[in-house]
Amino acid sequence: MVAITIKDVAALAGVSVATASRVLSGNPATSPDSRARVAAAVTELDYRPNAQARALRSTRSDSIGLLVSDVRNPFFADLAHTVEQAALAAGYVTLLGNANERKEQQDRYLDTLISRRVDGIIVAPLGEGSGSIRSLITREIPTVFVDRTVDGLDIPSVTTDSEAGIRQAVHHLAAAGHTRIGYISGPQATSTGRDRFAAFTRAIAAAGLSQDPELVYFGDYQAASGSAGVHALLQLREPPTALLAADSLMAVGAIAILHKLGRRIGADIALIAFDDIEWFALLNPALSVISHSVEEMGRIAVDMLLQVIDGGEPESVVLPSELIVRASSSTPTSPASGPSLRTN
Amino acid sequence: MVAITIKDVAALAGVSVATASRVLSGNPATSPDSRARVAAAVTELDYRPNAQARALRSTRSDSIGLLVSDVRNPFFADLAHTVEQAALAAGYVTLLGNANERKEQQDRYLDTLISRRVDGIIVAPLGEGSGSIRSLITREIPTVFVDRTVDGLDIPSVTTDSEAGIRQAVHHLAAAGHTRIGYISGPQATSTGRDRFAAFTRAIAAAGLSQDPELVYFGDYQAASGSAGVHALLQLREPPTALLAADSLMAVGAIAILHKLGRRIGADIALIAFDDIEWFALLNPALSVISHSVEEMGRIAVDMLLQVIDGGEPESVVLPSELIVRASSSTPTSPASGPSLRTN
DNA sequence: CGTTTCCATGGAAACGATTCCATACAACAC
DNA sequence: GTGTTGTATGGAATCGTTTCCATGGAAACG
């Protein structure tokens, strides 16, 4: 099929290419007659402008990039959905990429987004700011960090104050009598991994609980490392009686292996996850979580990026987190009356 | 910052623009000396080709579109992830869009993808083939339907044989003694909604179970309609003793409201969901599901689309489904020994 | 030595849209 | 009637890359 171009539209409407373009761009310097004729020609020919040609001439592509760690993680799936809807409402299409928690893939995707001349990029960064993250700065590409940041890079960001939620969680577990709390940490190559670990360390010290370094397992934010972490921690000479997982996917892995090992969550061992996933409340026992609003995060990230694209310099935003106590971290009850998560 | 173009690269390398372009495109008609000099210039200038300009001249954008119903649905999140990774391995970037189960948004997104001249589109279609779905055909844009199809459109597709899984589920529930099975149906505007409903109807008839039309609730594949469906079905004069939800998000909604109403899944009422989501097995009781391989579906869809892009005419593929029995649909046991999903 | 073939190169045109700048016309003021 | 201003239009240049086609030089062949 031969492509319909703006030349065909202009010819059918009986105007010049420049006038047709002005009409389609909403330029007011056009007569009502020209507008009507061009609109009729567009409809008759089912014409769609070529976005590549537009972007090439106009220096903007009306698209933004969003690079997340893994769209299968419900937190990032929700974030992607919110960002995409907010961007679409502002006239931008979102190009979504997955880094799979790997720096090489992060770099590859960022290069792709740069090559496609997206108007801006929202990214949950991994690593210390070398590679393609550095290129974003060098090229002055409008950028907003979401959820995570890179030390030393002055990029506007929207993140979570994990300190508050983690402090509440540790305090809650201490009040329930736990003295050895196992922590399944995120990767130290991510700011969230570092921040949440540091917050955990401070909260443990403040609560006067055991600071045995063996109580910390360094995972990679994937479900499998959640399972491996629980497995390692439960093999300690003095295993923890409570667990705190630094993200939802690792919590899923933790639940699966506790299930497999016949350990009853809530009764035998307490479990709290960072990130509130909708279905965590449907588990039995329902999972205690450190909650923050992923929707708000996504909306703010888009607002900030639009400001940066327009030449503004938005202030970074830190959102609150809070503990939501459910049955998985409540005081153990007697087996006869307590709900449990057991092997079927 | 002034943009670096291929002219700058050519000048620094001491070759013509045409030679620089040939080197970067991997054209063999270049000398090793030219290749080395261009490569060095690219590195020194941190040059990234402008993908818009490339696409404009070369008539291909090296991108594909994937339009799903809702990336928050774990089924589609997994599908998106698989498609994206398979496409990336083949040298294509994936532009991901959400229709939010709405035809206007489906049309809007398809228009956007068409405007961006993607090389092909994979879509889980909604509706009867009017609007922008029709434009895909008219413009002969390489298209593959995934999960769902449109009656009367001869587009290669990769779908699931839901009949087998649903027949197994109904048979399993009948063998457990259920005579009134409630069905939470997907929207009849989707082929999966229609097919699964028809399969359910046939399986019910074949098993000699109640074909009371009140046992069917027509939902919209969102969690809220799963809740509403359960609510409606449980208010019948003769409520069902077993439920079959036509997708995972509606099953989540069903679980939530059963939880809220204090109905014990597995003990008071059996529940089976179409689509196997990883965490369904972590519920207590673990959820019975009709399973099909979303990963395989995504890979096959990409393979098929690549064939269509290359001028091929791949055969449509129908993948199997099978029932996985877990505790949510097992024979009710006595309260003292049975796991349950209860209000906390 | 003359002709043919192969490899490599460079300049210009093409791709489809936007935008710059020159021009025409009508309305208004003096 | 003349000059100014505002609206509207059209042709050509621009955007960054690829590709077409012409050309030159070297090697192979008769």
XYZ file of C-alpha atoms (C1' of nucleotides) in Angstrom:
748
model
C 0.000 0.000 0.000
C 1.328 3.441 -0.923
C 1.770 5.677 2.088
C -0.509 8.676 2.392
C 1.511 11.773 3.150
C 0.654 15.357 3.963
C 1.169 16.139 0.284
C -1.851 14.004 -0.582
C -3.896 15.731 2.118
C -2.879 19.183 0.855
C -3.659 18.277 -2.745
C -7.083 16.897 -1.896
C -7.877 19.912 0.293
C -6.621 22.304 -2.363
C -4.109 24.059 -0.093
C -0.353 24.092 0.208
C 1.602 21.637 2.313
C 2.458 24.470 4.723
C -1.209 25.309 5.242
C -2.128 21.677 5.744
C 0.616 21.388 8.337
C -0.528 24.549 10.092
C -4.069 23.249 10.288
C -2.941 19.903 11.694
C -0.667 21.592 14.216
C -3.507 23.785 15.453
C -1.803 26.984 14.285
C -4.436 29.795 14.508
C -3.093 31.502 11.336
C -5.466 29.476 9.188
C -8.910 30.239 7.825
C -11.993 28.269 8.848
C -12.371 27.236 5.228
C -8.877 25.775 5.084
C -9.412 23.996 8.359
C -12.599 22.363 7.168
C -11.125 21.266 3.884
C -8.011 19.800 5.462
C -10.050 17.981 8.096
C -12.245 16.454 5.405
C -9.218 15.316 3.442
C -7.633 13.748 6.550
C -10.811 11.794 7.211
C -11.275 10.692 3.637
C -7.666 9.529 3.336
C -7.449 8.129 6.918
C -4.227 10.065 7.158
C -1.888 9.640 10.140
C 1.069 11.999 10.427
C 4.469 10.340 10.435
C 5.739 10.855 13.973
C 9.347 10.305 12.893
C 9.202 13.128 10.388
C 7.549 15.371 12.938
C 10.118 14.650 15.577
C 12.963 15.198 13.141
C 11.885 18.630 12.105
C 10.353 19.871 15.321
C 13.064 18.668 17.769
C 10.553 17.017 20.058
C 9.136 13.504 19.927
C 6.265 13.832 22.401
C 7.448 10.708 24.095
C 9.056 9.946 27.407
C 10.983 6.921 28.569
C 10.315 4.984 31.743
C 12.947 2.497 32.774
C 11.996 0.235 35.673
C 13.675 -2.739 37.219
C 11.078 -5.352 36.379
C 7.512 -4.877 35.192
C 6.581 -8.197 36.761
C 7.131 -6.636 40.184
C 3.667 -5.392 41.136
C 5.175 -2.202 42.568
C 6.724 -1.303 39.221
C 3.714 -2.537 37.247
C 1.541 -0.120 39.221
C 4.121 2.621 38.766
C 4.314 1.988 35.030
C 0.554 2.115 34.747
C 0.307 5.404 36.626
C 3.178 7.053 34.762
C 1.836 5.951 31.428
C -1.667 7.250 32.091
C -0.407 10.579 33.456
C 1.960 11.055 30.537
C -0.729 10.168 28.015
C -3.031 12.749 29.568
C -0.270 15.324 29.041
C 0.143 14.319 25.389
C 3.154 12.056 25.724
C 3.492 8.391 24.878
C 5.593 6.304 27.260
C 8.303 3.938 26.088
C 8.671 1.349 28.842
C 11.827 -0.613 29.444
C 13.008 -3.251 31.897
C 16.505 -3.334 33.334
C 15.957 -6.734 34.959
C 18.063 -5.404 37.858
C 21.114 -5.542 35.548
C 23.340 -2.573 34.758
C 24.200 -3.719 31.205
C 20.538 -3.911 30.364
C 19.909 -0.573 32.018
C 22.633 0.938 29.824
C 21.315 -0.723 26.714
C 17.825 0.558 27.304
C 18.956 4.064 28.114
C 20.974 4.150 24.894
C 17.879 3.091 23.004
C 15.786 5.815 24.630
C 18.483 8.417 23.939
C 18.680 7.316 20.317
C 14.925 7.690 19.974
C 15.233 11.233 21.248
C 12.613 10.894 23.971
C 11.765 14.257 25.450
C 12.615 13.032 28.932
C 13.285 9.952 30.989
C 12.021 8.665 34.310
C 14.286 5.974 35.677
C 14.650 3.879 38.807
C 18.449 3.818 38.628
C 20.774 0.961 39.401
C 24.480 1.476 39.963
C 26.686 4.404 40.831
C 26.080 6.724 37.902
C 28.556 5.516 35.289
C 27.669 4.344 31.795
C 24.486 5.605 30.219
C 23.241 7.292 33.378
C 26.228 9.557 32.918
C 25.221 10.158 29.289
C 21.836 11.471 30.443
C 23.670 14.168 32.373
C 26.204 14.940 29.651
C 23.465 15.371 27.057
C 21.267 17.348 29.449
C 18.350 15.028 28.792
C 15.451 15.899 31.106
C 15.589 13.194 33.775
C 13.745 12.314 36.950
C 14.769 9.520 39.305
C 11.917 7.539 40.755
C 12.021 5.391 43.880
C 15.823 5.305 43.759
C 18.576 7.859 43.338
C 22.282 7.943 42.527
C 24.578 9.486 45.090
C 26.329 12.572 43.881
C 24.003 13.211 40.950
C 21.857 16.307 41.294
C 18.799 14.907 39.514
C 15.300 15.709 40.771
C 13.783 12.630 42.350
C 10.673 11.312 44.023
C 11.470 8.734 46.635
C 10.226 7.299 49.900
C 11.327 8.017 53.435
C 11.866 4.377 54.350
C 13.280 5.305 57.745
C 9.892 6.000 59.286
C 8.248 2.772 58.136
C 11.209 0.615 59.027
C 11.551 2.204 62.442
C 7.875 1.520 63.112
C 8.264 -2.071 61.957
C 11.286 -2.729 64.153
C 9.614 -1.043 67.098
C 6.484 -3.114 66.545
C 8.485 -6.356 66.403
C 10.508 -5.385 69.483
C 7.292 -4.658 71.364
C 6.060 -8.102 70.398
C 9.122 -9.558 72.109
C 11.391 -10.261 69.140
C 15.073 -9.749 69.835
C 16.603 -11.273 66.749
C 15.177 -9.849 63.561
C 16.391 -11.186 60.237
C 16.708 -8.677 57.406
C 16.570 -9.621 53.736
C 18.280 -6.644 52.155
C 18.028 -5.221 48.679
C 21.177 -4.899 46.559
C 23.661 -2.305 47.800
C 24.010 -1.093 44.199
C 20.596 0.564 44.614
C 19.872 3.541 46.816
C 16.762 1.833 48.215
C 18.885 -1.202 49.093
C 21.368 0.972 50.957
C 18.865 3.320 52.585
C 16.572 0.595 53.874
C 19.530 -1.371 55.224
C 20.915 1.694 56.963
C 17.481 2.488 58.386
C 17.170 -1.082 59.611
C 20.584 -0.913 61.273
C 19.743 2.344 63.031
C 16.336 1.090 64.144
C 17.828 -2.097 65.534
C 20.429 -0.143 67.475
C 17.848 2.308 68.773
C 15.655 -0.546 69.962
C 18.574 -2.256 71.690
C 18.126 -5.432 69.664
C 20.747 -7.866 68.456
C 23.000 -6.353 65.830
C 24.472 -9.682 64.824
C 25.622 -9.148 61.196
C 24.586 -12.713 60.407
C 21.001 -11.570 60.753
C 21.361 -9.717 57.465
C 21.134 -11.430 54.082
C 21.997 -9.357 51.005
C 19.522 -10.193 48.213
C 18.896 -8.862 44.696
C 15.245 -7.812 44.792
C 14.225 -11.024 42.976
C 11.951 -13.674 44.517
C 14.635 -16.353 44.450
C 16.933 -14.346 46.698
C 14.076 -13.925 49.156
C 13.842 -17.705 49.399
C 17.620 -18.074 49.647
C 17.746 -15.414 52.347
C 15.144 -17.124 54.497
C 16.871 -20.435 53.974
C 20.226 -19.002 55.124
C 18.796 -17.103 58.087
C 16.841 -20.089 59.388
C 20.027 -22.153 59.432
C 21.764 -19.843 61.883
C 22.695 -21.194 65.321
C 20.215 -18.721 66.700
C 17.722 -18.162 63.908
C 15.653 -14.982 63.870
C 12.087 -15.085 65.139
C 11.010 -12.291 62.816
C 11.851 -11.328 59.246
C 11.814 -8.044 57.367
C 12.016 -8.252 53.582
C 13.217 -5.129 51.781
C 10.796 -5.499 48.840
C 7.669 -7.338 47.757
C 9.208 -9.801 45.295
C 11.681 -11.043 47.897
C 8.771 -11.284 50.341
C 6.986 -13.550 47.847
C 10.046 -15.764 47.761
C 10.215 -15.736 51.554
C 6.574 -16.769 51.837
C 7.041 -19.576 49.357
C 9.949 -21.151 51.198
C 8.416 -20.688 54.650
C 5.396 -22.466 53.198
C 7.625 -25.230 51.900
C 9.482 -25.598 55.179
C 6.241 -25.846 57.110
C 6.974 -22.666 59.084
C 3.767 -20.903 60.057
C 3.930 -17.192 59.281
C 2.663 -15.234 62.257
C 2.778 -18.221 64.599
C 6.305 -19.624 64.166
C 7.867 -16.571 62.627
C 6.786 -12.992 61.994
C 7.134 -11.479 58.526
C 6.923 -7.886 57.307
C 7.441 -6.750 53.708
C 8.436 -3.366 52.313
C 5.842 -2.332 49.683
C 2.149 -2.963 49.975
C 0.868 -5.169 47.215
C -2.900 -5.437 46.921
C -3.064 -9.172 47.383
C -0.802 -9.250 50.433
C -3.967 -8.501 52.406
C -5.605 -11.629 50.952
C -2.985 -13.976 52.333
C -3.701 -15.982 55.422
C -2.384 -14.641 57.637
C -2.566 -11.241 55.943
C 0.895 -9.774 55.528
C 2.128 -6.785 57.492
C 3.696 -4.233 55.185
C 5.532 -0.957 55.072
C 3.303 0.978 52.747
C 3.895 3.933 50.476
C 1.786 5.278 47.660
C 3.089 4.102 44.310
C 0.329 5.966 42.514
C 1.287 9.281 44.035
C 4.903 8.557 43.246
C 4.144 7.977 39.601
C 2.019 11.104 39.241
C 4.596 13.304 40.927
C 7.371 11.860 38.780
C 5.498 12.800 35.612
C 4.705 16.282 36.927
C 8.327 16.821 37.776
C 9.531 15.552 34.423
C 7.152 17.887 32.597
C 8.617 20.750 34.622
C 12.165 19.747 33.701
C 11.186 19.471 30.029
C 9.766 23.015 30.240
C 13.043 24.280 31.655
C 12.052 24.200 35.328
C 14.033 22.877 38.272
C 11.585 21.043 40.532
C 12.462 20.217 44.103
C 12.907 16.561 44.895
C 10.055 14.973 46.805
C 10.211 12.449 49.605
C 6.993 10.562 50.292
C 6.117 9.046 53.665
C 6.001 5.360 54.499
C 4.074 3.743 57.301
C 3.667 0.355 58.851
C 0.399 -1.472 58.330
C 0.129 -4.213 60.912
C -1.673 -7.356 59.855
C -1.658 -10.906 61.169
C 1.772 -11.912 59.851
C 3.521 -9.912 62.550
C 0.987 -10.057 65.362
C 1.824 -11.712 68.664
C 1.830 -15.468 68.193
C -1.342 -17.119 69.306
C -2.058 -20.715 70.278
C -2.326 -23.128 67.312
C -5.964 -23.983 68.001
C -7.176 -20.450 67.499
C -4.654 -18.995 65.133
C -4.829 -18.788 61.373
C -1.746 -20.100 59.657
C 0.024 -20.520 56.406
C 0.803 -24.173 56.100
C 1.812 -26.776 53.627
C -1.192 -28.220 51.920
C 24.035 21.435 24.166
C 24.582 21.271 20.419
C 23.550 17.958 18.971
C 26.250 15.723 17.583
C 25.305 14.444 14.141
C 26.814 12.030 11.680
C 28.358 15.038 9.946
C 30.503 15.657 13.002
C 31.511 12.002 13.101
C 32.421 12.020 9.402
C 34.436 15.221 9.745
C 36.395 13.931 12.739
C 37.011 10.586 11.017
C 38.031 12.316 7.768
C 35.501 10.477 5.599
C 32.285 11.408 3.848
C 28.880 11.245 5.501
C 28.007 8.336 3.209
C 31.040 6.353 4.335
C 30.369 7.066 7.979
C 26.814 5.878 7.502
C 27.973 2.741 5.737
C 30.350 1.917 8.560
C 27.662 2.416 11.208
C 25.167 0.332 9.248
C 27.638 -2.567 8.979
C 27.844 -2.265 5.173
C 30.822 -4.421 4.040
C 31.770 -1.953 1.278
C 34.044 -0.073 3.664
C 37.750 -0.340 4.338
C 39.143 -1.427 7.695
C 40.808 1.956 7.969
C 37.531 3.805 7.521
C 35.856 1.535 10.031
C 38.488 2.164 12.672
C 38.439 5.905 12.181
C 34.664 6.150 12.317
C 34.521 3.961 15.422
C 37.057 6.158 17.145
C 35.125 9.306 16.254
C 31.886 7.774 17.543
C 33.508 6.970 20.859
C 35.181 10.333 21.211
C 31.981 12.233 20.440
C 29.674 9.809 22.349
C 27.544 9.885 19.221
C 24.129 8.250 19.154
C 22.343 8.002 15.820
C 19.003 9.766 15.628
C 16.478 6.939 15.392
C 13.823 9.234 13.925
C 16.031 10.189 10.999
C 16.956 6.564 10.445
C 13.378 5.435 10.469
C 12.354 8.220 8.112
C 14.861 7.356 5.446
C 15.047 3.603 5.818
C 11.288 2.881 6.127
C 11.683 0.765 9.235
C 11.752 1.849 12.870
C 13.045 -1.339 14.512
C 10.229 -1.090 17.015
C 7.098 -3.061 17.639
C 3.974 -2.172 19.566
C 2.384 -4.303 22.254
C -1.071 -3.289 23.356
C -2.404 -5.141 26.392
C -5.490 -4.673 28.482
C -3.827 -3.752 31.743
C -0.192 -4.112 32.731
C -1.253 -4.379 36.397
C -2.819 -7.742 35.578
C -0.029 -10.217 36.365
C -0.910 -12.229 33.260
C -0.298 -9.271 31.005
C 2.698 -8.070 33.034
C 4.329 -11.442 32.466
C 3.336 -11.355 28.797
C 4.749 -7.852 28.389
C 7.988 -8.878 29.996
C 8.386 -11.921 27.763
C 7.469 -10.082 24.568
C 9.780 -7.236 25.385
C 12.747 -9.482 26.094
C 12.159 -11.621 22.975
C 11.779 -8.547 20.784
C 14.889 -6.919 22.247
C 16.868 -10.071 21.483
C 15.703 -9.752 17.865
C 16.768 -6.112 17.692
C 13.405 -4.468 18.270
C 12.325 -2.127 21.033
C 8.800 -2.584 22.347
C 6.368 0.278 22.809
C 3.910 -0.888 25.459
C 0.402 0.447 25.767
C -2.584 -0.161 28.015
C -6.142 -0.203 26.760
C -7.577 -0.366 30.290
C -10.256 -2.669 28.825
C -11.709 0.333 26.956
C -12.167 0.541 23.210
C -11.562 4.284 22.956
C -8.216 3.883 24.660
C -7.413 0.893 22.489
C -8.092 3.037 19.421
C -6.091 5.940 20.759
C -3.098 3.764 21.447
C -3.252 1.994 18.104
C -3.355 5.377 16.365
C -0.263 6.386 18.297
C 1.550 3.199 17.334
C 0.531 3.602 13.692
C 1.722 7.205 13.736
C 5.065 6.102 15.092
C 5.386 3.689 12.213
C 6.136 0.654 14.354
C 7.235 -2.296 12.235
C 4.490 -4.460 13.682
C 1.948 -4.732 16.448
C 0.985 -7.454 18.895
C -2.398 -6.758 20.416
C -4.860 -8.439 22.745
C -7.894 -7.017 20.958
C -11.117 -5.750 22.475
C -14.255 -5.219 20.404
C -15.499 -6.428 17.056
C -12.869 -5.078 14.693
C -14.033 -1.543 13.976
C -12.027 1.619 14.584
C -8.285 1.408 14.681
C -8.207 -2.394 14.535
C -9.697 -1.939 11.091
C -6.943 0.568 10.246
C -4.306 -2.070 10.989
C -5.833 -4.215 8.267
C -6.350 -1.397 5.786
C -2.771 -0.248 6.136
C -1.438 -3.812 6.032
C 0.512 -3.279 9.224
C 2.071 -6.574 10.384
C -0.194 -7.676 13.229
C -0.475 -10.627 15.573
C -3.345 -11.132 18.002
C -2.357 -12.497 21.374
C -4.633 -14.240 23.881
C -7.718 -12.854 22.131
C -8.933 -12.656 18.542
C -11.542 -10.779 16.535
C -14.148 -12.839 14.716
C -13.991 -12.500 10.976
C -10.491 -11.028 10.864
C -7.877 -13.296 9.330
C -4.989 -12.216 11.552
C -2.470 -14.762 12.812
C -2.980 -15.338 16.516
C -1.659 -17.241 19.499
C -4.411 -18.147 21.911
C -5.404 -20.747 24.482
C -7.760 -23.683 24.157
C -9.828 -22.783 27.200
C -12.307 -25.583 26.514
C -10.033 -28.318 27.883
C -9.188 -26.532 31.125
C -12.738 -25.436 31.793
C -14.115 -28.897 31.056
C -11.633 -30.375 33.535
C -12.582 -27.783 36.137
C -16.308 -28.389 35.783
C -15.781 -32.129 35.808
C -13.631 -31.846 38.929
C -16.259 -29.733 40.705
C -19.052 -32.099 39.661
C -17.101 -35.077 40.971
C -16.750 -33.238 44.270
C -20.533 -33.059 44.439
C -21.212 -29.497 43.290
C -24.392 -29.096 41.268
C -24.660 -25.316 41.130
C -21.508 -23.673 39.852
C -21.362 -19.903 39.654
C -19.465 -18.409 36.729
C -17.925 -14.948 36.749
C -17.629 -14.271 33.055
C -15.290 -11.999 31.135
C -16.774 -9.270 28.902
C -18.538 -10.589 25.796
C -16.714 -7.907 23.803
C -13.587 -10.077 24.093
C -13.056 -13.394 22.388
C -11.748 -14.915 25.639
C -14.880 -13.711 27.424
C -17.101 -15.373 24.809
C -15.049 -18.543 24.392
C -14.692 -19.269 28.086
C -18.391 -18.646 28.660
C -19.349 -20.940 25.803
C -16.958 -23.589 27.089
C -18.438 -23.273 30.554
C -21.957 -23.632 29.177
C -21.042 -26.741 27.211
C -19.171 -28.297 30.136
C -22.108 -27.668 32.480
C -24.512 -29.286 30.033
C -22.227 -32.248 29.440
C -21.920 -32.806 33.192
C -25.694 -32.613 33.667
C -25.400 -29.723 36.128
C -27.757 -26.817 36.678
C -27.863 -24.477 33.708
C -29.674 -21.757 35.619
C -28.720 -18.507 33.799
C -28.675 -16.726 37.142
C -25.513 -18.659 37.940
C -23.630 -16.507 35.425
C -22.400 -12.995 36.202
C -20.970 -10.963 33.309
C -17.931 -9.068 34.570
C -15.302 -6.840 32.923
C -12.014 -8.521 33.786
C -11.345 -6.013 36.573
C -11.085 -6.975 40.263
C -14.120 -4.921 41.272
C -16.421 -6.895 38.985
C -15.114 -10.105 40.538
C -16.274 -8.834 43.915
C -19.600 -7.653 42.506
C -20.118 -11.003 40.802
C -19.567 -12.984 43.984
C -21.822 -10.613 45.855
C -24.620 -11.082 43.323
C -24.234 -14.850 43.083
C -24.234 -15.359 46.823
C -27.548 -13.516 47.098
C -29.382 -15.986 44.886
C -32.212 -18.041 46.370
C -30.002 -21.041 45.757
C -26.456 -19.722 45.818
C -23.711 -21.682 44.082
C -21.442 -23.892 46.154
C -18.551 -23.423 43.739
C -17.235 -20.499 41.701
C -15.243 -20.281 38.496
C -13.686 -16.902 37.712
C -12.782 -16.245 34.069
C -9.537 -14.383 34.836
C -7.071 -13.738 37.624
C -7.962 -10.132 38.458
C -11.626 -11.008 38.931
C -10.486 -13.948 41.069
C -8.588 -11.497 43.273
C -11.770 -9.509 43.671
C -13.691 -12.676 44.451
C -11.185 -13.697 47.119
C -11.312 -10.273 48.712
C -15.057 -10.252 49.097
C -15.293 -13.861 50.231
C -12.726 -12.884 52.844
C -14.828 -9.916 53.825
C -18.010 -11.956 54.025
C -16.358 -14.558 56.186
C -16.858 -17.303 53.597
C -14.106 -19.884 53.846
C -12.688 -20.723 50.455
C -12.402 -24.464 50.060
C -14.613 -25.195 53.076
C -17.739 -23.082 52.497
C -17.281 -22.519 48.809
C -14.930 -23.817 46.146
C -13.077 -21.392 43.883
C -11.166 -21.890 40.668
C -9.513 -19.145 38.618
C -8.547 -19.016 34.941
C -4.843 -18.030 34.690
C -2.188 -19.232 37.047
C -0.541 -16.396 38.901
C 2.584 -17.273 40.853
C 1.278 -16.150 44.227
C -2.033 -17.988 43.910
C -0.124 -21.009 45.230
C 0.882 -19.033 48.332
C -2.677 -18.379 49.393
C -4.202 -20.435 52.142
C -5.913 -22.444 50.877
C -3.846 -22.440 47.693
C -6.002 -21.565 44.714
C -6.966 -24.073 42.045
C -6.335 -22.650 38.588
C -6.716 -23.290 34.898
C -3.157 -22.836 33.771
C -1.611 -21.914 30.460
C 1.903 -20.789 29.683
C 2.024 -17.018 29.302
C 5.739 -17.159 28.619
C 5.335 -19.486 25.692
C 2.511 -17.340 24.417
C 4.687 -14.251 24.440
C 7.597 -15.942 22.697
C 5.420 -17.443 20.001
C 3.700 -14.106 19.410
C 7.045 -12.417 18.777
C 8.210 -15.227 16.499
C 4.997 -14.962 14.507
C 5.205 -11.191 14.235
C 8.789 -11.391 12.972
C 7.553 -13.805 10.296
C 4.765 -11.440 9.260
C 7.225 -8.517 9.130
C 9.429 -10.632 6.832
C 6.494 -11.272 4.539
C 5.539 -14.672 5.910
C 2.086 -15.990 6.745
C 2.423 -17.976 9.969
C -0.262 -20.398 11.071
C -2.202 -19.418 14.168
C -1.278 -21.337 17.297
C -3.579 -22.594 20.028
C -1.882 -23.471 23.304
C -3.255 -26.005 25.797
C -4.783 -25.238 29.165
C -5.052 -27.590 32.085
C -6.554 -27.662 35.525
C -4.229 -27.521 38.506
C -6.112 -28.690 41.573
C -5.168 -27.070 44.847
C -6.964 -26.721 48.172
C -9.489 -24.074 47.103
C -11.546 -26.621 45.214
C -10.860 -29.762 47.180
C -13.603 -31.588 48.991
C -14.625 -29.652 52.095
C -13.048 -30.917 55.272
C -14.068 -30.474 58.882
C -13.322 -27.049 60.447
C -10.864 -28.410 63.026
C -8.457 -29.733 60.430
C -9.086 -27.484 57.498
C -7.092 -24.453 56.471
C -9.211 -21.446 55.798
C -9.258 -17.934 54.531
C -10.904 -15.888 57.241
C -11.384 -12.349 58.372
C -8.471 -11.190 60.467
C 48.343 -2.709 -23.782
C 43.298 -2.563 -23.549
C 39.200 -4.174 -21.305
C 36.541 -5.861 -17.535
C 35.522 -6.500 -12.791
C 35.726 -5.461 -8.026
C 36.257 -2.547 -4.104
C 35.749 1.812 -2.048
C 34.436 6.488 -1.926
C 31.783 10.921 -2.182
C 27.995 14.139 -3.440
C 23.372 14.696 -3.819
C 18.693 13.255 -3.492
C 15.200 11.216 -0.734
C 12.283 10.371 3.386
C 7.714 13.399 5.559
C 6.928 16.825 8.275
C 7.634 21.711 10.273
C 9.010 26.349 10.024
C 11.050 30.485 8.077
C 10.375 34.258 5.247
C 8.343 36.652 1.490
C 4.074 38.064 -0.376
C -0.851 39.277 -1.063
C -5.008 41.137 0.466
C -8.291 43.398 3.406
C -9.359 46.592 6.941
C -8.417 50.701 9.281
C -6.455 55.289 10.278
C -4.914 59.656 8.656
C -5.266 58.205 -1.885
C -1.455 56.524 1.085
C 0.545 54.078 4.877
C 0.148 50.688 8.557
C -1.368 46.499 10.641
C -3.269 41.954 10.869
C -4.575 37.649 8.700
C -3.594 34.097 5.618
C -0.997 31.720 2.224
C 2.795 29.341 -0.401
C 7.572 27.938 -1.688
C 11.720 26.509 -0.112
C 14.918 25.259 3.441
C 15.587 22.414 7.341
C 15.951 18.274 10.364
C 19.658 13.700 10.410
C 20.140 9.805 8.293
C 20.259 6.333 4.328
C 20.789 5.129 -0.292
C 21.395 5.925 -5.189
C 24.505 6.650 -8.725
C 28.685 8.246 -10.620
C 33.553 7.916 -10.338
C 38.353 6.390 -9.591
C 41.897 3.135 -8.793
C 43.698 -1.387 -8.656
C 43.731 -6.086 -9.943
C 42.725 -9.729 -13.147
C 42.364 -11.394 -17.704
C 43.128 -11.969 -22.683
